[in-house]
Every structure is written in structure tokens, then in C-alpha cells.
Amino acid sequence: MEKADILIIGGGVVGLAAAAELAARPGGEDATVILLERHDTFGQETSSRNSEVIHAGIYYPTGSLKASLCVKGKELLYDFCREWNIPHRRTGKLIVAREKAEMAVLQELMVQGRTNGVLDLELLDEKETFRLEPHISAVGAILSPSTGVVDSHRLMRRLEEQALQRGVLLGYRHRVTEIRGEKDGYLVSYFNPDGTEEALCCRWLVNSAGLQADRVAEMAGIDIQGAGYVIHPCKGEYFSLPYAKSGLVSRPVYPPPLDELKSLGVHLTKTLDGRLRLGPNAFYVQELDYAVDPGHAEEFYASARNYLPFLQREELEPEMAGIRPKLQGPGMPFRDFVVCHEKERGFPGLINLIGIESPGLTCCLSIAGKVADMVEG
């Protein structure tokens, strides 16, 4: 039977980053690190179906992992992108007040962001906002200079290359079916691409399975209801604008965040190739369906036309959809990332990464570092 020092389940951006980081740590070159992913290649779910925004760390509650890992992770990510020529751009972004009453919300966000360590924020009045983005409608805005965008596919490709160069064994089209605790670790059964079933033993098991992370934790023996690990899939759709309008806005533009889903609201982003895109919306789903409902264009238009006066309903084209692995269900309060070595629950060597939604892309390297610290510790 095959044995591994570390087995990672899930080949999204966080799983790849963890694999590359674990293999790079002292002693990592002598360790056997294996990553299993059920899809044909990396990043087929949440990691490749998002806004590709590098977040600053403004919105999240002080002391939360989302706040601390985002503030740290964005700088690690910018450094990584510069070092390895990953396409990215530090665009900055505006969070706009569409009416005077929303200026109070921006003041609160300024305080929250600075408390989280985002020290470069600027509060702009109407004239200053107009000078930056003359084609939007706002009575004021927060300028976040450290926000940006990144090519998530090229990022994941580079992390995959690093993992392979450092000796990580990558198994695509390998679906985990059972996890059993053993005296010195875990016995993990899985299907090979040809349909045959095998198993391997590992000392450390890192659950980075994204939308399936709660099921993997349950396989390992965790009471996911009692632990609060049940994932509530939350879908977000995107609509694109004609390329002819790409020159009207130069940076992401966000309305104030929504409360009901802890969502950042339908916002405008500009992709690295210059296209303008609206989204995502947010609604809970039972099935993992990535179709975009064309009828939702009316909802997008209604949400964005009050700060994007150039928007025309008939120009909105369905683009893509993603699904967030939210721990926060309907009506529930804020839920943080779960990045936990489960030894206190009686599962030494099991590290759960659950509920890694936004800003998970920004945090991929800081989460990877935290996982490696747990293994070293």
C-alpha cells in the first residue's frame, strides 16, 4: 500500500498553494506530498469562477481570519505575481456612495479597513470621485489603492508547476471515497481514473475540497453539524458589457456591501483584457449548476444603473457563474474561514480548510503558510 507524509484533497488555488508551500519547507524535499483532485485538472470550481479580484481586506470583522489572512495574503500574492510574471494589475477600486445617506456607511468601512491594517484608504468627495471616474454617478467614494485583479488560471498553473518541481505527486481524476483513522494517521480510499479503487496511508491529511469540504470532513469522522461545518452553496452570476464601453471605467467600482448575504453586492470589474463585467449576485442553491439565467439581467440592471448611468439593459450579456462554499446559511451571522488542525476534536494530523470563499483567492498563499506552520508545529 502506498504511503504519504502529507495528502491534500482538492486542487483549487488553495490546495495547490498548500502543496507547493509544504514541499518547499525545511524537510519538505524529503517528504512525500500527494494531492488528489476529482476533476480533470486544477481549479475547475470556485477558484476559476470568480471576479479574480485581489482584495485589500476592508470588509471583514477585526480579528477574523478573513481579515488577517487577506491583508497578509494580498502582499504575498503581489510579490509572487511580480516574481513569476503572473498577469495582474494593481488597479485600485472605488466603493461608492450613491446617495448622501451612504456616506455614513463609507465612514464605517474606513474605520473597519484601517482597524484591519488597510492603511492606504482615502475618502473622496463627489468632485474627487468624478476626477477619477467621470462616467460613474456617486456623491463620494472610498479609494482602495491596494485592490487589484489577477489571472487566476496563470496563477494556478504556476503553483502547479512549483508543486511538481518540488516533488509533489498530483493525481487528477482521483475521487476520494472513504477516510478511516489509523494509529499513525489516515487510510484514504479513492477511485483512479480507470475506475479501479485503491487506498493510501498518510500522516497528515489536508482537506481543501472546496464545495465538498464538509463531506470530506464528515468522511474523516467529524460531526459537521455539531462543528458548524455544513456548507451552504451560494451561486453568483456575471453579465458582461460590450467591449466598446470598456474605456468608460478604469478600475473596479463597488456599491456598499449588502447585509443579508454578507455579499459585496453587484459590482463592476474590469478584466485584465479590458472587458467590463457586472456581478456577482448571490442566492443559495441546492444543485451545483453553472448556467446563467438571462432573466436575471433585469436584476443586474436595476442594481447597477444608479451608479453606472451609461448602462443599458439590452447590452447585458450572460457570461459565467460561480458557486461559493459558504458556511453562513440563510439568516445566519458572519462565518469566518475554518483553518483548523482538528487535534482537539481527536483527529491529530487532520487539517480542515472549510468555507474558503471570498477572499480565498487573495488569501491562497497566506492560508498555505498557515497550513505549513501547523504541520511544522
XYZ file of C-alpha atoms in Angstrom:
377
model
C 0.000 0.000 0.000
C 1.249 3.455 -0.930
C 2.193 5.792 1.906
C 2.483 9.573 2.065
C 3.634 12.020 4.670
C 1.006 14.570 3.553
C -2.110 14.067 1.468
C -4.059 17.084 0.191
C -7.603 16.636 -1.079
C -8.634 19.328 -3.561
C -6.771 21.005 -6.416
C -8.145 24.529 -6.281
C -5.893 27.521 -5.779
C -5.597 26.919 -2.021
C -4.818 23.214 -2.374
C -2.151 23.918 -4.994
C -0.628 26.691 -2.880
C -0.549 24.398 0.162
C 1.118 21.633 -1.836
C 3.812 23.967 -3.183
C 4.430 25.521 0.246
C 4.572 22.235 2.168
C 7.074 20.809 -0.292
C 9.219 23.956 -0.003
C 9.536 23.978 3.786
C 12.649 22.554 5.505
C 12.385 18.790 5.232
C 9.736 19.079 2.568
C 12.056 17.787 -0.108
C 12.311 14.511 1.834
C 8.571 14.255 2.487
C 6.058 12.548 0.218
C 3.341 15.058 -0.624
C 0.381 13.909 -2.723
C -2.576 15.959 -3.986
C -5.763 14.265 -5.190
C -8.339 16.145 -7.285
C -11.547 14.643 -8.670
C -11.657 16.814 -11.814
C -9.530 16.506 -14.953
C -7.289 19.389 -13.929
C -6.904 22.096 -11.296
C -9.310 24.859 -10.319
C -12.490 23.696 -12.015
C -14.907 25.093 -9.438
C -14.743 28.152 -7.154
C -11.113 29.015 -7.942
C -11.809 29.721 -11.611
C -15.339 31.120 -11.349
C -14.972 34.436 -9.542
C -14.133 38.106 -10.062
C -10.343 37.467 -9.920
C -10.055 40.442 -7.586
C -7.116 40.828 -5.203
C -8.937 42.195 -2.165
C -7.495 44.721 0.278
C -9.068 43.369 3.491
C -11.543 46.156 4.249
C -14.840 44.484 4.990
C -14.119 41.609 7.352
C -14.570 41.685 11.147
C -11.453 42.669 13.074
C -9.573 39.645 14.337
C -11.137 37.282 11.803
C -9.019 35.006 9.619
C -10.602 36.618 6.574
C -9.244 39.991 7.676
C -5.753 38.956 8.784
C -5.105 36.445 6.002
C -6.377 38.884 3.356
C -4.170 41.788 4.482
C -1.148 39.478 4.595
C -2.139 37.448 1.561
C -2.528 40.341 -0.875
C 1.109 41.407 -0.413
C 2.328 37.824 -0.727
C 0.261 37.471 -3.880
C 1.513 40.709 -5.449
C 5.107 39.675 -4.689
C 4.512 36.215 -6.159
C 2.936 37.632 -9.307
C 5.825 40.033 -9.844
C 8.435 37.340 -9.263
C 6.852 34.800 -11.617
C 5.369 37.165 -14.225
C 1.774 36.253 -13.450
C -0.517 38.721 -15.268
C -2.007 41.072 -12.691
C -2.692 44.747 -12.183
C -2.907 46.843 -9.006
C -5.878 48.815 -10.303
C -7.267 50.210 -7.077
C -11.034 50.276 -6.627
C -13.819 52.615 -5.615
C -16.559 51.828 -3.113
C -19.165 54.432 -3.967
C -21.928 56.206 -2.097
C -24.891 56.533 -4.450
C -26.659 58.981 -2.140
C -25.645 61.089 0.850
C -27.069 58.611 3.368
C -24.494 56.041 2.214
C -21.565 58.294 3.145
C -22.062 57.129 6.740
C -21.589 53.543 5.541
C -18.341 54.551 3.847
C -17.141 56.182 7.080
C -17.763 52.898 8.890
C -15.886 50.987 6.195
C -12.956 53.394 6.512
C -12.745 52.668 10.233
C -13.116 48.917 9.683
C -10.467 48.830 6.990
C -7.922 50.836 8.937
C -8.522 48.731 12.036
C -7.794 45.662 9.892
C -4.490 47.189 8.785
C -5.541 48.607 5.415
C -3.827 51.959 5.894
C -3.894 53.368 2.351
C -7.642 54.082 2.108
C -8.811 57.532 1.030
C -12.264 59.042 1.461
C -13.183 61.069 -1.624
C -15.858 63.705 -2.101
C -18.023 63.974 -5.211
C -15.547 66.093 -7.208
C -12.579 63.856 -6.371
C -14.603 60.783 -7.348
C -15.594 62.432 -10.636
C -11.955 63.213 -11.464
C -11.056 59.527 -11.130
C -14.131 58.062 -12.816
C -16.135 60.715 -14.700
C -18.593 58.190 -16.140
C -19.988 56.906 -12.835
C -22.549 58.577 -10.585
C -21.593 58.959 -6.908
C -21.677 61.569 -4.165
C -18.420 60.215 -2.714
C -16.283 57.093 -2.553
C -13.547 55.180 -0.780
C -10.440 54.705 -2.895
C -8.647 51.442 -2.098
C -5.283 51.644 -3.914
C -4.150 48.120 -2.978
C -7.052 46.323 -4.672
C -6.225 44.645 -7.979
C -7.002 41.843 -10.409
C -5.080 38.674 -11.254
C -5.145 35.969 -13.913
C -6.299 33.118 -11.675
C -5.584 30.429 -14.276
C -1.970 31.527 -14.785
C -1.588 31.758 -11.013
C -2.809 28.184 -10.540
C -0.657 26.955 -13.432
C 2.435 28.424 -11.771
C 1.532 26.926 -8.387
C 1.060 23.556 -10.092
C 4.477 23.887 -11.755
C 6.105 24.742 -8.423
C 4.460 21.794 -6.716
C 5.647 19.397 -9.428
C 9.164 20.841 -9.397
C 9.296 20.271 -5.642
C 8.290 16.639 -5.961
C 4.574 16.777 -5.226
C 2.604 13.948 -6.828
C -0.567 15.311 -8.471
C -3.425 12.900 -9.078
C -6.192 14.354 -11.227
C -9.413 12.389 -11.801
C -8.951 10.741 -8.406
C -12.125 10.803 -6.310
C -11.857 10.127 -2.584
C -14.491 7.667 -1.357
C -13.590 6.862 2.257
C -11.344 8.099 5.068
C -10.539 5.978 8.096
C -8.473 6.946 11.093
C -5.469 4.712 11.774
C -2.964 4.522 14.592
C -0.448 6.783 12.868
C -2.634 8.771 10.507
C -5.377 8.157 7.969
C -6.257 5.498 5.418
C -7.786 7.188 2.373
C -9.595 5.205 -0.323
C -10.137 6.661 -3.780
C -11.128 5.822 -7.345
C -8.449 6.003 -10.031
C -9.208 7.479 -13.467
C -9.810 3.947 -14.817
C -12.424 3.231 -12.142
C -10.309 0.933 -10.012
C -10.187 1.588 -6.271
C -7.034 1.965 -4.217
C -6.018 3.315 -0.824
C -3.044 5.047 0.720
C -1.912 5.888 4.232
C -0.898 9.411 5.252
C 0.372 11.023 8.431
C -1.170 14.411 7.616
C -4.431 14.957 5.764
C -5.278 18.438 4.438
C -8.912 18.882 3.441
C -9.025 21.597 0.785
C -12.001 20.213 -1.111
C -13.898 23.489 -1.596
C -17.585 22.824 -2.174
C -17.102 19.245 -0.970
C -15.006 20.102 2.092
C -17.830 19.404 4.543
C -18.374 15.948 3.033
C -14.651 15.175 3.264
C -14.605 16.293 6.910
C -17.595 14.034 7.573
C -15.827 11.116 5.891
C -12.929 11.636 8.288
C -15.296 11.357 11.251
C -16.125 14.993 12.081
C -19.670 15.759 13.244
C -20.154 18.559 10.711
C -23.487 19.665 12.186
C -22.035 19.972 15.674
C -18.853 21.619 14.406
C -20.747 24.114 12.229
C -19.006 22.834 9.109
C -22.035 22.392 6.838
C -21.559 24.238 3.547
C -24.443 26.226 2.071
C -23.700 26.636 -1.658
C -24.315 30.207 -2.799
C -24.424 30.973 -6.509
C -23.233 34.151 -8.160
C -23.805 35.075 -11.796
C -21.956 37.541 -14.034
C -23.045 39.613 -17.011
C -20.653 41.311 -19.420
C -20.876 44.708 -21.122
C -19.930 45.474 -24.735
C -16.217 45.929 -25.329
C -16.997 49.343 -26.813
C -17.733 50.557 -23.283
C -14.525 49.234 -21.741
C -12.892 52.666 -21.790
C -15.573 54.277 -19.630
C -14.233 52.889 -16.337
C -10.622 52.199 -15.366
C -10.957 50.305 -12.066
C -13.446 48.111 -10.136
C -16.449 50.019 -8.786
C -18.413 48.599 -5.850
C -21.582 49.735 -4.108
C -21.639 49.498 -0.288
C -21.810 45.832 0.804
C -25.120 44.084 1.399
C -26.017 42.706 4.822
C -28.363 39.827 4.126
C -25.781 37.522 2.483
C -22.665 39.347 3.673
C -22.224 39.966 -0.064
C -20.252 42.783 -1.655
C -23.178 43.410 -3.976
C -23.374 43.548 -7.772
C -20.201 45.404 -8.687
C -18.313 46.345 -11.816
C -14.900 44.854 -12.503
C -12.515 45.295 -15.383
C -10.732 42.158 -16.532
C -7.072 42.102 -17.484
C -8.037 42.105 -21.166
C -10.133 45.247 -20.648
C -13.687 43.872 -20.590
C -16.262 45.256 -18.146
C -18.230 42.719 -16.133
C -21.079 43.039 -13.644
C -21.551 40.608 -10.783
C -21.936 38.557 -8.866
C -25.406 38.383 -7.435
C -25.908 35.939 -4.564
C -28.545 33.289 -3.916
C -28.481 29.906 -2.211
C -28.830 26.774 -4.339
C -29.200 23.039 -3.819
C -27.604 21.885 -7.073
C -24.201 22.825 -8.491
C -25.477 24.318 -11.747
C -23.316 26.899 -13.512
C -25.881 28.146 -16.025
C -26.624 31.888 -16.030
C -30.300 32.832 -16.083
C -30.676 35.529 -18.811
C -33.757 36.776 -16.997
C -31.569 38.000 -14.146
C -30.217 40.759 -16.392
C -33.089 42.945 -15.221
C -31.972 42.492 -11.597
C -28.398 43.437 -12.525
C -29.543 46.489 -14.431
C -31.733 47.645 -11.547
C -28.880 47.148 -9.052
C -26.214 48.996 -11.019
C -27.883 51.701 -13.104
C -27.982 54.191 -10.208
C -24.160 54.376 -10.145
C -23.446 53.378 -13.754
C -25.564 55.813 -15.788
C -24.103 54.583 -19.090
C -25.590 51.124 -18.504
C -28.261 49.942 -20.949
C -30.392 46.901 -20.203
C -30.162 45.377 -23.688
C -26.336 45.421 -23.571
C -26.022 42.937 -20.704
C -24.892 39.503 -21.871
C -24.758 36.369 -19.641
C -21.109 35.460 -19.028
C -20.486 32.880 -16.300
C -21.495 31.728 -12.834
C -19.631 30.535 -9.768
C -20.688 28.893 -6.518
C -19.286 29.939 -3.148
C -18.797 27.336 -0.380
C -20.453 29.467 2.308
C -20.605 28.375 5.931
C -23.112 31.135 6.567
C -26.579 29.830 5.730
C -29.760 31.877 5.227
C -30.316 34.224 8.142
C -27.054 33.287 9.862
C -24.436 35.780 11.089
C -20.928 36.192 9.689
C -18.893 32.999 9.419
C -15.137 33.021 9.189
C -12.809 30.693 7.318
C -12.156 27.369 9.011
C -8.402 26.718 9.008
C -8.121 24.195 11.799
C -5.887 21.372 12.941
C -8.511 19.077 14.434
C -6.376 17.541 17.189
C -8.673 18.955 19.897
C -11.574 17.038 18.329
C -9.492 13.877 18.456
C -8.215 13.944 14.884
C -4.479 14.708 15.068
C -2.975 15.289 11.647
C -6.263 16.378 10.054
C -6.306 19.998 8.845
C -9.676 21.258 7.661
C -9.961 24.200 5.254
C -13.707 24.799 5.053
C -15.766 27.762 3.895
C -12.913 29.176 1.815
C -14.937 31.626 -0.255
C -14.021 35.255 -0.988
C -11.343 36.458 -0.259
C -9.908 32.945 -0.635
C -8.116 33.694 -3.907
C -6.341 36.655 -2.296
C -5.521 34.518 0.752
C -4.244 31.422 -1.053
C -0.576 31.936 -0.119
C -1.258 33.105 3.434
C -3.558 30.113 4.037
C -0.871 27.837 2.608
C 1.672 29.316 5.007
C -0.666 28.778 7.944
C -1.196 25.142 6.963
C 2.561 24.587 6.664
C 3.082 26.176 10.086
C 0.569 23.728 11.563
C 2.376 20.751 10.027
C 5.784 22.025 11.188
C 4.399 22.719 14.659
